[in-house]
Coordinates of C-alpha atoms and ligand atoms in Angstrom, one line a residue:
M1 CA -21.9 126.2 -0.7
S2 CA -20.4 128.4 1.9
T3 CA -18.6 127.3 4.8
D4 CA -16.7 129.7 7.3
E5 CA -13.1 129.1 8.5
K6 CA -14.6 127.3 11.6
G7 CA -16.0 124.9 9.2
R8 CA -19.7 126.0 9.8
I9 CA -21.9 125.9 7.0
R10 CA -24.5 128.4 5.2
S11 CA -27.3 126.8 3.6
W12 CA -29.3 129.9 3.0
M13 CA -29.3 132.7 0.6
L14 CA -28.1 135.9 1.8
T15 CA -30.0 138.0 -0.4
P16 CA -33.3 136.2 -1.5
S17 CA -35.2 137.6 -4.2
K18 CA -38.4 139.0 -3.7
P19 CA -41.3 136.7 -4.6
A20 CA -44.1 137.8 -7.7
F21 CA -46.5 136.2 -5.5
V22 CA -48.3 138.3 -2.6
P23 CA -49.5 135.9 0.2
P24 CA -52.9 136.7 1.9
R25 CA -52.6 138.9 4.9
G26 CA -52.0 136.7 7.8
A27 CA -50.0 134.1 5.9
I28 CA -48.5 131.7 8.2
D29 CA -44.5 130.0 7.4
A30 CA -45.5 126.7 9.1
H31 CA -42.2 125.4 8.4
C32 CA -39.0 126.9 9.6
H33 CA -35.9 126.6 11.7
V34 CA -33.6 128.8 13.9
F35 CA -29.9 127.9 14.2
G36 CA -28.4 129.4 17.6
P37 CA -27.0 131.8 17.7
M38 CA -24.4 129.2 18.8
A39 CA -22.7 131.7 21.6
E40 CA -26.1 131.6 23.4
F41 CA -27.6 128.5 22.5
P42 CA -24.9 125.9 21.2
F43 CA -25.7 122.8 19.1
S44 CA -26.0 119.3 20.5
P45 CA -22.9 117.2 20.5
K46 CA -24.7 114.6 18.4
A47 CA -25.4 117.1 15.8
K48 CA -24.9 115.8 12.3
Y49 CA -24.3 119.6 10.8
L50 CA -22.9 122.6 12.2
P51 CA -24.7 125.7 10.8
Q52 CA -23.6 129.0 10.7
D53 CA -26.1 131.2 13.2
A54 CA -29.2 131.8 11.7
G55 CA -31.2 133.5 14.6
P56 CA -34.8 134.7 15.0
E57 CA -34.0 138.5 13.6
M58 CA -32.9 136.9 10.2
L59 CA -36.0 134.5 10.3
F60 CA -38.4 137.6 11.0
A61 CA -36.3 139.8 8.4
L62 CA -37.0 137.1 5.9
R63 CA -40.4 136.6 7.0
D64 CA -41.3 140.3 6.4
Q65 CA -39.3 140.4 3.0
L66 CA -41.5 137.3 1.8
G67 CA -45.0 139.0 2.8
F68 CA -45.8 136.9 5.7
S69 CA -47.2 137.4 9.2
R70 CA -46.2 134.3 11.3
N71 CA -43.7 131.6 11.8
I72 CA -44.0 127.8 13.1
I73 CA -40.5 127.3 14.3
V74 CA -39.6 123.5 14.1
Q75 CA -36.7 122.5 16.2
A76 CA -34.1 121.3 14.2
S77 CA -32.1 118.3 14.9
C78 CA -28.7 120.2 15.3
H79 CA -30.0 121.5 18.7
G80 CA -31.0 117.6 20.0
T81 CA -33.5 118.1 22.4
D82 CA -32.7 121.5 23.9
N83 CA -35.4 123.6 22.7
A84 CA -33.9 126.8 24.3
A85 CA -33.1 128.3 20.8
T86 CA -36.6 127.4 19.4
L87 CA -38.4 129.1 22.7
N88 CA -36.1 132.1 22.0
G89 CA -37.1 132.6 18.5
I90 CA -40.9 132.5 19.7
A91 CA -40.0 134.5 22.8
K92 CA -38.7 137.3 20.5
S93 CA -41.6 137.2 17.9
N94 CA -44.1 139.4 19.7
G95 CA -46.5 136.5 19.4
K96 CA -46.1 135.9 15.9
A97 CA -44.3 132.6 16.2
R98 CA -45.1 129.4 17.8
G99 CA -43.2 126.0 17.5
V100 CA -42.7 122.5 17.5
A101 CA -40.2 121.1 20.0
V102 CA -37.9 117.7 19.8
V103 CA -38.1 116.1 23.4
D104 CA -36.8 113.3 25.3
P105 CA -39.6 110.9 25.7
D106 CA -38.9 110.7 29.2
I107 CA -39.7 114.3 29.7
A108 CA -41.6 115.1 32.8
D109 CA -45.4 116.6 32.7
V110 CA -43.8 119.9 34.1
D111 CA -41.5 120.5 31.4
L112 CA -44.3 119.9 28.9
D113 CA -46.2 122.6 30.5
A114 CA -43.5 124.9 30.4
L115 CA -42.9 124.1 26.8
H116 CA -46.5 125.1 26.3
E117 CA -46.1 128.1 28.1
G118 CA -43.3 129.2 25.8
G119 CA -45.4 128.7 22.5
I120 CA -44.7 125.2 21.7
R121 CA -47.7 123.2 20.4
G122 CA -46.5 119.9 19.0
I123 CA -43.4 117.4 19.3
R124 CA -41.3 116.0 16.6
F125 CA -40.2 112.5 15.7
N126 CA -37.4 112.4 13.2
F127 CA -36.9 108.9 11.5
L128 CA -34.2 110.2 9.3
K129 CA -31.0 108.2 10.1
R130 CA -28.8 110.6 8.6
L131 CA -30.0 113.1 11.4
V132 CA -30.6 111.4 14.4
D133 CA -29.0 108.2 16.1
N134 CA -32.4 106.4 16.8
A135 CA -36.1 106.8 16.8
P136 CA -37.5 104.8 19.4
K137 CA -41.4 104.3 18.5
D138 CA -42.3 102.7 21.7
K139 CA -41.2 105.8 23.7
F140 CA -42.5 108.2 21.2
L141 CA -45.9 106.8 21.3
E142 CA -45.6 106.9 25.2
V143 CA -45.0 110.6 25.1
S144 CA -47.7 111.0 22.3
H145 CA -50.1 109.8 25.3
R146 CA -48.9 112.7 27.5
I147 CA -49.4 115.4 25.1
G148 CA -53.4 115.2 24.3
R149 CA -54.0 117.0 27.2
L150 CA -52.3 120.3 26.1
G151 CA -54.0 120.2 22.4
W152 CA -50.7 119.3 20.9
H153 CA -50.1 117.2 17.6
V154 CA -47.1 115.4 16.6
V155 CA -44.8 116.3 13.7
V156 CA -43.3 112.9 11.7
Y157 CA -40.4 113.3 9.4
F158 CA -39.6 109.9 7.2
E159 CA -38.7 109.4 3.9
A160 CA -40.9 107.3 1.4
D161 CA -39.0 104.1 1.5
I162 CA -40.3 103.6 4.9
L163 CA -43.7 104.6 4.7
E164 CA -45.1 101.0 4.5
E165 CA -43.2 100.3 7.9
M166 CA -44.5 103.6 9.6
R167 CA -48.3 102.7 9.2
P168 CA -48.8 100.8 12.2
F169 CA -47.0 103.4 14.2
L170 CA -48.9 106.3 12.5
A171 CA -52.3 104.5 13.0
A172 CA -51.3 104.2 16.6
L173 CA -50.8 108.0 17.4
P174 CA -53.4 109.0 19.8
V175 CA -53.2 112.9 18.6
P176 CA -53.0 114.8 15.3
V177 CA -50.7 113.7 12.9
V178 CA -48.7 116.5 10.6
I179 CA -46.0 114.6 8.0
D180 CA -42.9 117.0 7.0
H181 CA -42.4 117.4 3.4
M182 CA -45.3 114.5 2.5
G183 CA -43.0 111.7 3.5
R184 CA -40.6 112.9 0.8
P185 CA -42.3 111.0 -1.9
D186 CA -40.4 110.9 -5.6
V187 CA -42.2 113.8 -7.3
A188 CA -40.5 112.5 -10.5
Q189 CA -43.4 109.8 -10.6
G190 CA -46.1 112.5 -10.8
P191 CA -49.0 112.8 -9.3
V192 CA -50.4 109.1 -9.7
G193 CA -46.9 107.5 -8.9
A194 CA -46.3 104.7 -6.7
D195 CA -45.1 107.2 -3.8
M196 CA -48.0 109.6 -4.2
T197 CA -50.6 106.8 -4.3
A198 CA -49.0 105.4 -1.2
F199 CA -49.4 108.6 0.7
R200 CA -52.6 109.3 -0.1
A201 CA -53.6 106.0 1.1
L202 CA -52.1 107.1 4.5
L203 CA -53.9 110.4 4.2
D204 CA -57.1 108.3 3.6
S205 CA -56.7 106.0 6.6
R206 CA -57.3 108.7 9.1
P207 CA -58.8 112.1 8.8
D208 CA -56.6 114.1 11.2
I209 CA -53.1 113.5 9.2
W210 CA -52.0 116.7 7.8
V211 CA -49.3 117.3 5.6
K212 CA -46.7 119.7 4.8
T213 CA -46.6 120.7 1.0
T214 CA -43.0 121.8 1.2
C215 CA -39.5 121.5 0.1
P216 CA -39.6 121.4 -3.9
D217 CA -35.7 122.2 -3.5
R218 CA -35.4 118.9 -1.4
L219 CA -37.8 116.8 -3.5
S220 CA -37.6 118.3 -7.5
P221 CA -34.8 116.1 -9.6
Q222 CA -35.3 119.1 -12.2
G223 CA -34.8 121.9 -9.8
E224 CA -36.3 125.4 -10.3
P225 CA -38.9 126.5 -11.4
Y226 CA -39.9 122.8 -10.0
D227 CA -42.2 121.7 -12.5
D228 CA -42.1 118.1 -11.5
F229 CA -43.0 119.3 -7.7
V230 CA -46.2 121.2 -9.0
A231 CA -47.2 118.5 -11.1
A232 CA -47.1 115.7 -8.2
V233 CA -48.3 118.0 -5.6
R234 CA -51.1 120.4 -6.8
P235 CA -53.6 117.8 -6.9
L236 CA -52.5 116.8 -3.4
V237 CA -53.5 120.4 -2.2
E238 CA -56.8 120.3 -4.3
D239 CA -57.9 117.0 -3.0
Y240 CA -57.0 117.4 0.8
Q241 CA -57.5 121.4 1.2
D242 CA -58.3 121.3 4.8
R243 CA -55.2 119.6 5.8
V244 CA -52.3 121.0 3.9
L245 CA -49.7 123.4 5.3
W246 CA -46.9 125.5 3.7
G247 CA -43.3 126.6 4.8
T248 CA -40.2 128.0 3.4
D249 CA -38.0 125.3 5.4
W250 CA -35.6 128.4 5.9
P251 CA -32.5 128.2 6.8
H252 CA -32.8 124.8 4.6
P253 CA -30.4 122.1 6.7
N254 CA -28.2 120.6 4.6
M255 CA -29.1 122.1 1.4
E256 CA -25.7 124.0 1.0
Q257 CA -24.7 122.3 -2.4
R258 CA -28.1 123.5 -3.8
I259 CA -29.4 126.6 -1.7
P260 CA -32.6 127.7 -2.7
D261 CA -33.8 131.3 -3.3
D262 CA -36.8 131.6 -0.8
G263 CA -38.5 134.2 -3.2
G264 CA -38.9 131.4 -5.8
L265 CA -40.1 129.0 -3.4
V266 CA -42.9 131.4 -2.4
D267 CA -43.8 131.6 -6.0
V268 CA -44.5 128.0 -6.2
I269 CA -47.2 128.6 -4.0
P270 CA -49.9 129.8 -6.4
R271 CA -49.0 126.9 -8.6
I272 CA -49.7 124.5 -6.1
A273 CA -52.6 126.4 -4.5
P274 CA -54.3 128.1 -7.5
T275 CA -56.9 129.7 -6.3
P276 CA -57.4 132.7 -3.4
D277 CA -59.7 130.2 -1.7
L278 CA -56.7 127.3 -1.6
Q279 CA -54.3 129.8 -0.7
C280 CA -56.3 131.0 2.3
K281 CA -56.6 127.5 3.5
L282 CA -53.0 126.7 3.0
L283 CA -51.5 129.5 4.2
I284 CA -54.0 130.8 7.0
D285 CA -57.2 128.7 7.9
N286 CA -55.4 125.3 8.4
P287 CA -52.2 126.4 10.3
M288 CA -54.4 128.7 12.4
R289 CA -56.2 125.6 13.3
L290 CA -53.2 123.8 14.5
Y291 CA -51.3 126.5 15.9
W292 CA -53.6 129.3 17.2
P293 CA -56.6 127.4 17.7
E294 CA -57.7 130.0 20.1
E295 CA -58.5 132.7 17.6
V296 CA -60.4 130.5 15.2
L297 CA -64.0 130.6 16.2
Ligands
NQM301 O1 -35.6 121.0 7.6 C1 -36.1 120.0 7.3 O2 -37.3 119.7 7.8 C2 -35.3 118.8 6.8 C3 -33.8 118.4 7.1 C4 -33.3 119.0 8.5 C5 -34.1 118.3 9.6 O3 -35.0 118.1 9.8 C6 -33.3 118.7 10.9 O4 -32.2 118.8 11.1 O5 -34.1 118.5 12.1 C7 -33.3 117.7 6.4 O6 -34.1 116.9 5.6 O7 -32.0 117.8 6.3

């Protein structure tokens, strides 16, 4: 773990390895964040963690090193509902990044339009109590009804222990839904354990729930090379191949005690998506449909 003299935490590797797996040309890292830089884009007063700067230049250097072409920058909780840092990342990407915002549910339509102009294509609802103070489902539903006209989706982050209580809310969402990190199942239970079975039932409940098959580093009790994660997640990728996404989760917020090697994370891809066809769906076709639909004919 690395904390600087101001108490700001670094949760990412300074020199990650080059992966052995070469992603197909056009691959999209569909879940990553930027932090700051703080001098330009201060963190929220409500932030639950205070990271060191991890700005767009660092993100794009990692993208190139890992062999990816595009990024989806997801607003992290440390920036609250001020999406300026995420928009800055998108603006600096030369069209190679789009994003997911976190908004005050009372946001004006004209401000949603401005976010769309800035490359935002969805909004995120975070239900993790350690990250946010409240998650008002009624307000979230209201704002969800105002984003359909933009062609947006919602990204929902919750943990497996609240999946049952999330079901009515998820069923009521009027736009496509993307679930972060598979709703954080206990992968040690295996592919037919209680958590994965419940999560599959959720996927079966509507055809427009997508899933990020991300974060072996967060979800695997075993750690590298993440055999438990691979065993639990590979069948999910195979069975729901048209609605799975993948991302690095760089700069790995709150992972300062177990900082993952980004190259090692990329090398999990061919183990959960073992054929070139599955890899293209996971890394290109599926995220393109959600984030650059105008390029998909
Ligand atoms: O990066 C992630 O997706 C997961 C996070 C951080 C997060 O979501 C946030 O800060 O908004 C976590 O579990 O701490």
